[in-house]
Structures are given as structure tokens and as C-alpha cells.
Amino acid sequence: MTEITLDVNGKTATLDLPDNTLLIHALRDHLRLTGAHMGCDTSQCGACTVHVDGEAVKSCAMLAVQADGCSVTTIEGLAKDGEPLHPMQQAFHDNHGLQCGFCTPGMVLAGIDIARRFGKLDPATVRDQLEGNLCRCTGYQNIVASIIEGASKMEGQS
Amino acid sequence: MNIAATGVKFGQSVKRQEDGRFLRGKGKYVDDMILPGQLYAAFVRSPMAHARITGLDLDGPAGMPGVRRILTGQELVDAGLPALPCGWAITSRDGEPMKVGVRNALAVDRVRYVGEPIALVVAETQAQARDAAEAVMVDYEDLPASVDVLDATADSATLIHDEIAGNCAFDWELGDEAAADVAFADAAHRIALTLRNNRLVPNAIEPRAINAQWDAGSEELTVYMTHQNPIGMRMFYAAAFGLASEHKLRMVSPDVGGGFGSKAHNYPEEVAVTFASKLVEGPVKWTADRSEAFLTDAHGRDHLTDVELALDSEGRFLGLRADTQANVGAYLSSSGSLVPTYMYATMLSGQYAIPAIHARVRAIYSNTCPVDAYRGAGRPEASYVIERIVDVAARELGIDPAEIRRRNFIREFPYQTPVVYEYDSGDYEKTLDAALELADYPGFAARKAESEARGKLRGIGVAAYVEACGIGPSGKLAKLGGGAGMWESAEVRVHPVGTVEVLTGAHSHGQGHATTFAQVVSDRFGVPMENISVIQGDTARIQAGTGTYGSRASVGMSATLRACNQIIEKGKKIATHLMEVDYDAVEFDDGIFSSKDSNVTIAFAEMAFAAHAASGFPTDEIEPGLVATSFFDPPEFTYPAGVYVCEVEIDPDTGTVEVASFCAADDFGNVANPMIVEGQVHGGVTQGIGQALWENALYDPDTGQLMSASFMDYGMPRAGGVPDYQLVFSGTPSPSNPLGMKGCGEAGAIGSPPAIINAVCNALGVRHVDMPATPEKIWRLCQQKEAN
């Protein structure tokens, strides 16, 4: 067991966990933040994507102890309950960028990461950068449109 | 949490009501739930494709930390748990009923596919359950395995079920064989082709999951399961397995992370977990990992077909013969007999007037995961057969592929095909023209030349599909072997303040029912969307229903409309008293009851209150309250149809196929919400492109191991592999339901595989390429072409 302290969505969390606990399980099972999902065993699908110190990370491919001292943002941390959606979340709503919703948290957080790294986006860049996120419902077209629009709105805000 | 919307109509692109919780990470999927006293299950699975179980050592694992119970197949048999049923009875050509291999929830003395569950461990943590499951020692006596229909039907093949000769579940036919033979005897041209429809893994991104809780005191069983048809599952669990009385069994399917058919079936693991939950103190949860999903979620497709088309000298179709061997896997899954028969052979007429059709289908057992409905379920297989043979015929007769289709289109509706279905409506030439225009068909030669200048091979492919959706009517289906009613129910509850709940037996797992069903109500009542809730998936709230599959939301939405109409009828009756006018003089429009004979108008919300206040009308004549229920049994199937035109560009040096453009013209009848319908087509087409170019559930013929059993090995479509799609809808309303809808969920996956392969063949100048058209396969063809 190892005790770790991390900042999750702006709140300090101290957890005493078995050493082999993955970050996704620390978030889902211990902190009960179930927005990040487990879709595969091979860090291919990206449904578990969160931000660690501001960068997109597959939380199924990182031990919780590796995140000790880090700042973690999950989908729940983007917009507080009752407050307006983050521009990327809003863009997914406006462009019908989600269907079953299971891959969506990972897609939104990956989208924000892409927007931060590239600024203004074109479809080819978004499609290339989404290599690590699988969606079985949407055929990606509206996800790509959502991320482009979300990035543009994020630019306008900063 | 919902996002506000107001004043909407059926047919309007209203943004989705359900998005908010998903975007905020507040969706509620089964694995998100941890119940008090939660226990966890893990399965011991067969690593062998075919073997006898000669020993099972549970002593060590039973004493491992946290282990509460280990359950074996023999215990389930001893407890009287029945085998899993196959829901559709098929009769062979010789009159024999289909041969069903016994499928127990846990294997007893023999395993027949890699991943088949043998034992179930329940422990206090998931890790403990998995550790103990890995420690279970199973002794096997290896048996020869067959993974392909040709191997399984060879004289030397080992029987997979000892009592089933030739590994053949049934040898079935449809259509008039003698008439087809005459058509072929008279034909000017006969075109033949052998093709495979590759096996697919559904791969909903949310894996299967269940959490089952037994209350020994009240004898109530609560099962949370990610499923497309929770109400149907309650009936199965009660009536078929006796796990609890139906009235004491609550089945809940909350948010479901994609289904595509794979979550419509009755699986052994979920039955075993539910049974185990009654033996231990505490709820039992199991969530499949992706490896388990690959190995055990019912696969799709896997047909080997010889098809022949007879044509006259003008290129008109005279007859079609298809001989299909369908690989059903080690056992017949829930709809494993239905999919390759009535879901497949009935669609072999395509969009064409073909006077004589005969289909023979042999269902063959193999040492592979059972095969069942996957997006399209039989209809993609039929569409692929007919659209490939028509394309080969066009090429060999020197007729333009669009022209040969146009020449043979059905033009008058209703149209009775030689294979059961009576197509209700359509305008096939209109959708063809729309697709050709969208694709700039005449401009292809210039684009091909431009590609060639860059050293690339460009091809164009056309495919015209038709499918059957809105499954019903129940009576007709029963005559074909179906056992369950195919209606859908809706209960519309109007609260005293005028807000509305719609309780539906349909189940949305991405299709957006919370929006589209509410649109029906909003349009009919004039109530804003934010005042309407669509409730689904919990048998404690919805008593009757058949779930969602086969693009059949039109059935549930029609039931909803009918219930709304009953509410309005009742409102009118109440209005006669409040307005003191005759019933025939009451009108309801835009949310207002009014009459030319009165100055009094009553808004919908005022009527809701009046119906509950029950003081302004005689309650011995009109009962108080404002609730209505409807069960809609559709009079006929619906027949969505369309034409897809795509272009591919092939790099002959690498064999890579790029989808350069994809244009879809679909006739879905009236559509509830074009934005949502477009999303359905995007997803369906992408799955179809995946099948045509990358996806393949490949079993090793020697060992029976699934070689493509992870996202590292299986070619899932990714964002970078597919283009932006261009869509156009041309709706001819269906007469088979009051909303004129046809259904849109599967079309994309049905029409796109032949469109892609037709384009690939066109680019390479070859007669046929089996799916998936992987770079290796295409590169070899390019090399051969160069060598010749």
C-alpha cells in the first residue's frame, strides 16, 4: 500500500492504495469519479483519457502512484454542476458529436489537449491526432467538427 | 442537467436532451455502480477451441483470500438450470426441425470455443476473483477443431455436438427452386461468383456488464445489465431460467455504451452471474474486459456464398440462386438461426424485379464464438451478395453499373418479392439519381486521370440497398417461426402541471430516443421539450416492451403517438363539459383546446390540471387523470432503401486503400430528427467501411485461437481512416406506421461494404476481392497485375 496525494479537479485527495492500482481505478473506484471509462485493456480506445498536469493521459496506462503530487482533471472537472459547459463540451453538444456517450469524456479531453497543442485546427490534423481514441457510434465526422469548433471557441476565450 | 429546448416539431433537428449528463461525465453505466456489500465475479475460460474437460481442481482457489464461491457447470445442471434457448425455430428442407447443440451457461464436460466459460469465481474484490479464476486447474483432452465452414463440413471433421451429423444445424431454403432453374435455362447470360462475408466483432466501446442482487427475504431479484432489451431479458430470466418470478424480477438497463446488436442477446455469463448472486450474501458484479468481449460477444456475419444471376440479352434480371453456408459458431445464439435465414434470404431481391429467386442456407457449427445479430444482421450479407453479383454482371456485359441497376429497379409499390417480403414504398430511381448527382458521377473519368497522374489507382463503386425494419407484425412473424410479439408499448403520463413522462419499452443506447420520442410528444401536445421526460430501461417503471434492435424505434414512436392521441381524445371529452359544446366541435391545435361554438379556450397544461382536479366533468362518465397506454403492432415491415456511391484511391506500392469520397442517398421515409439520422448513417457507413477494408475476426485454422483479439490486432475504423460523408435524404413515407418512418440505424452498414468493394474492384480492374481488402491483399493483386 502506498499513500498518495493528488489534486483532482481542484480538490486535494489523499488515497492509500495498493501499489498496482491504476489511475483509472483510483478515480473510478476510490474517488467515485466514473466519467472516465474502461473500454479496453491495451490503452487503445482512449475512453479513460484524463489530463495529468495539463496533458492528456490514458489513465488505464498509468499507475496511481505515478500521479502522486500531480494535478488531475477529469471530465467532471471541466464544468461544475449547474454551470455552463466548457466550450469543447458545448461544441460536442452543438455538433451532435456523441451518441452512446461512452467514449465522449475521453474524446472531449483529447479534443482539449489537441486544441491546446495545435491552436486553430483543420480536419486532417484532428483526424490524425484522434488515432488513440475509438468511437463505434459516430463515424467520427461530428467529433471532428466538434473539436474544430471547440478549439476555435477556446481560442476566443483565452 | 438537461439542456433547454422549446417548441419543437417532429422532423426538426433538435439538439439532444440526453447530451448534458454524458458530456459532464454523469452518465450511469452498469460498471459505474458499486452496491453496498459488492462482490465481484471472474470467469475461468477455455484456452482450447475444442476439448473434453477431464478434471477441474477447485480446492486451492476455493481457499484463496476473499473467495466466497466457485460455481461449476455441473452445479448449474444439478440445480436444474436449463440450457440457453435459441429463439427462432427453423425447419430444414427435409422437414426436420433445426438441430440445437446444448449450450449450458457454464461448460460441463466439453468446451467448443476459445473463451467458453467453465467456472465462475465470486470474491470480495475484482483482483481476488481474477487471481482465483487463474488458479483453477482444468485438465483437457484435446479434440480437433474446425473454425471454417469448409473444414467443419469435411468428411473428416470432428463432430462439435456428437448428436448433430455433419455439424449442420439446418439445411433450409426459401423461394421457388424450379422457377429459378427455368429462368437459368432460358437465360442469355449467367454470372456466377463465390464470396465470403467476413466475420466481425461488434466492439461496442462499453463492454458487457452486470450487477445482480438477490433479496432472500422478499425473494426479489434485481439485475442491472447493459442490454438493448431489458424487458425481454426479464421474461427470459423468469420464464426460461426460473431465476425469479417475473413479478419479482427487476431488470434495469441504464445508460448503455453502444449495442449494435451485441447487447440484444442472451449470454451464458450473465445467466451464471445472476444464478451465483442467489448463492452468496451480496450483489455480484461482472464487467467484461476487452479480451472477453472479443472472445465471447456474439460475432457477426461469416457467410460463404455461391451466387448466380441469370440475365436476358438486354441485361434484365431473370433469376437469382444463392447457396450459403453460414458459420453459426459453436452454439446457436439467441437469434443465431434467424439472422442467416429470414433476415438474409428475404432480402435477396434487393431493389430489383427478379421473377425467380431461390436461396439455400446451411447453418454450420464450428469451434468459434457463436454468431448472432450485428448491425444489419443478415441484411448486409444479402446486400453484399446481390450488389456484388450485379456489379460483376455489369462489368461482364459491358453495361454501366448505374445503368444495369436502373434497368432492373422495382418501380411499382407495393411489390411482392419471390422471397416473402412485400416492399411498402420507395422511389429507387430517385435515390439513384440523387446519389449520382451528389457524387458527380460523370466527373469520375477526370478524377481518375488526376489520380493516375499521381501514380494512384482510382475506382468508383455503386451499391443500391434495401432492408426490412420496424419489425412486425407479430402474427406474420409467428408463421415464420418467431416466438415473441414484435409490438412496442408506450405509456404517456400527463402530470397535473402539464409536464409529461413517456414510458417506452424501446431502449436507446446512442440513438437519441430521449430527444426523438419527446419530439413526438412536443409536436402533438405543444409542450416544450424540457417538460418531457422519456423513461426507459427499468422494468420497475416500464412493464412491457421489446427493446431496440433492427432500426425499430419507429414502432415505439408510433405507440407514443397513439398514446398521445388518446390523451387528446380524452381532453376533448373533458372540454365538452368545460366549454359546454359538442364533442365534434372541439379542436386541439398548437397546445390549445378550442371550439368555434365557445369563447373559452383551454391550454394543454390547464386541461392537465382540470383532468386531475376532476371537478368540472362527470367522473362517472369520464375517469379522472390523464394517462394513456398504447401497444402498437405494425401492420408490415418498413423498407428503407438507398444508393451509395464511393470512390477509392489505391496506392499500388503499398496496397493501401483510401476512401476518397462517399456519397449516400437514403430513403428513410419521414425522419424524426435529421441531425440524429445523419449521425446514424455516419456510424453505420463507418462500420461498413471497417468491414470492407480492415475488420476481420480471424481464427487460426490449426489451433482455433482468435488471432485478432484486441484493438492492437483487429482493424477498428479510426478517425484518420474514414472521410467526411456527403448525405442526402429523399423520403417516401412508409404506410406501415402512422409517422411514415422507415428506420435508419443499420442502412449505412448494409449499403457500404458492396459500394467499397465495387470501387476497389473497379480501381484494380479485377472481378472480385474478398473483404477485408487489406493492404497486403491489394498489394499482392497489384503485383500480379504488374507481372501479367
PDB file of C-alpha atoms in Angstrom, chain B residues 5 51 62 104 134 137 209 211 242 248 260 274 346 408 412 428 595 681:
ATOM      1  CA  ALA B   5     -35.079  23.382 -25.942  1.00  0.00           C
ATOM      2  CA  ALA B  51     -11.567 -30.298 -25.833  1.00  0.00           C
ATOM      3  CA  ALA B  62     -11.534 -22.032  -3.056  1.00  0.00           C
ATOM      4  CA  ASN B 104     -25.111 -24.594 -20.789  1.00  0.00           C
ATOM      5  CA  GLU B 134      -6.485 -18.057 -12.868  1.00  0.00           C
ATOM      6  CA  MET B 137      -6.658 -26.024 -12.794  1.00  0.00           C
ATOM      7  CA  ALA B 209     -21.549  -5.728 -17.606  1.00  0.00           C
ATOM      8  CA  ASN B 211     -24.641  -6.455 -11.293  1.00  0.00           C
ATOM      9  CA  GLY B 242     -36.620 -19.667 -13.400  1.00  0.00           C
ATOM     10  CA  LYS B 248     -40.382 -10.195  -8.519  1.00  0.00           C
ATOM     11  CA  PHE B 260     -25.082  -2.764 -32.446  1.00  0.00           C
ATOM     12  CA  THR B 274     -27.333 -13.991 -11.766  1.00  0.00           C
ATOM     13  CA  THR B 346     -35.662 -12.500 -47.690  1.00  0.00           C
ATOM     14  CA  ASN B 408     -33.895  -3.587 -63.207  1.00  0.00           C
ATOM     15  CA  GLU B 412     -44.410  -0.051 -58.544  1.00  0.00           C
ATOM     16  CA  TYR B 428     -35.396   3.761 -56.310  1.00  0.00           C
ATOM     17  CA  SER B 595     -64.220  25.479 -30.334  1.00  0.00           C
ATOM     18  CA  VAL B 681     -25.681   6.980 -41.193  1.00  0.00           C
TER      19      VAL B 681
END
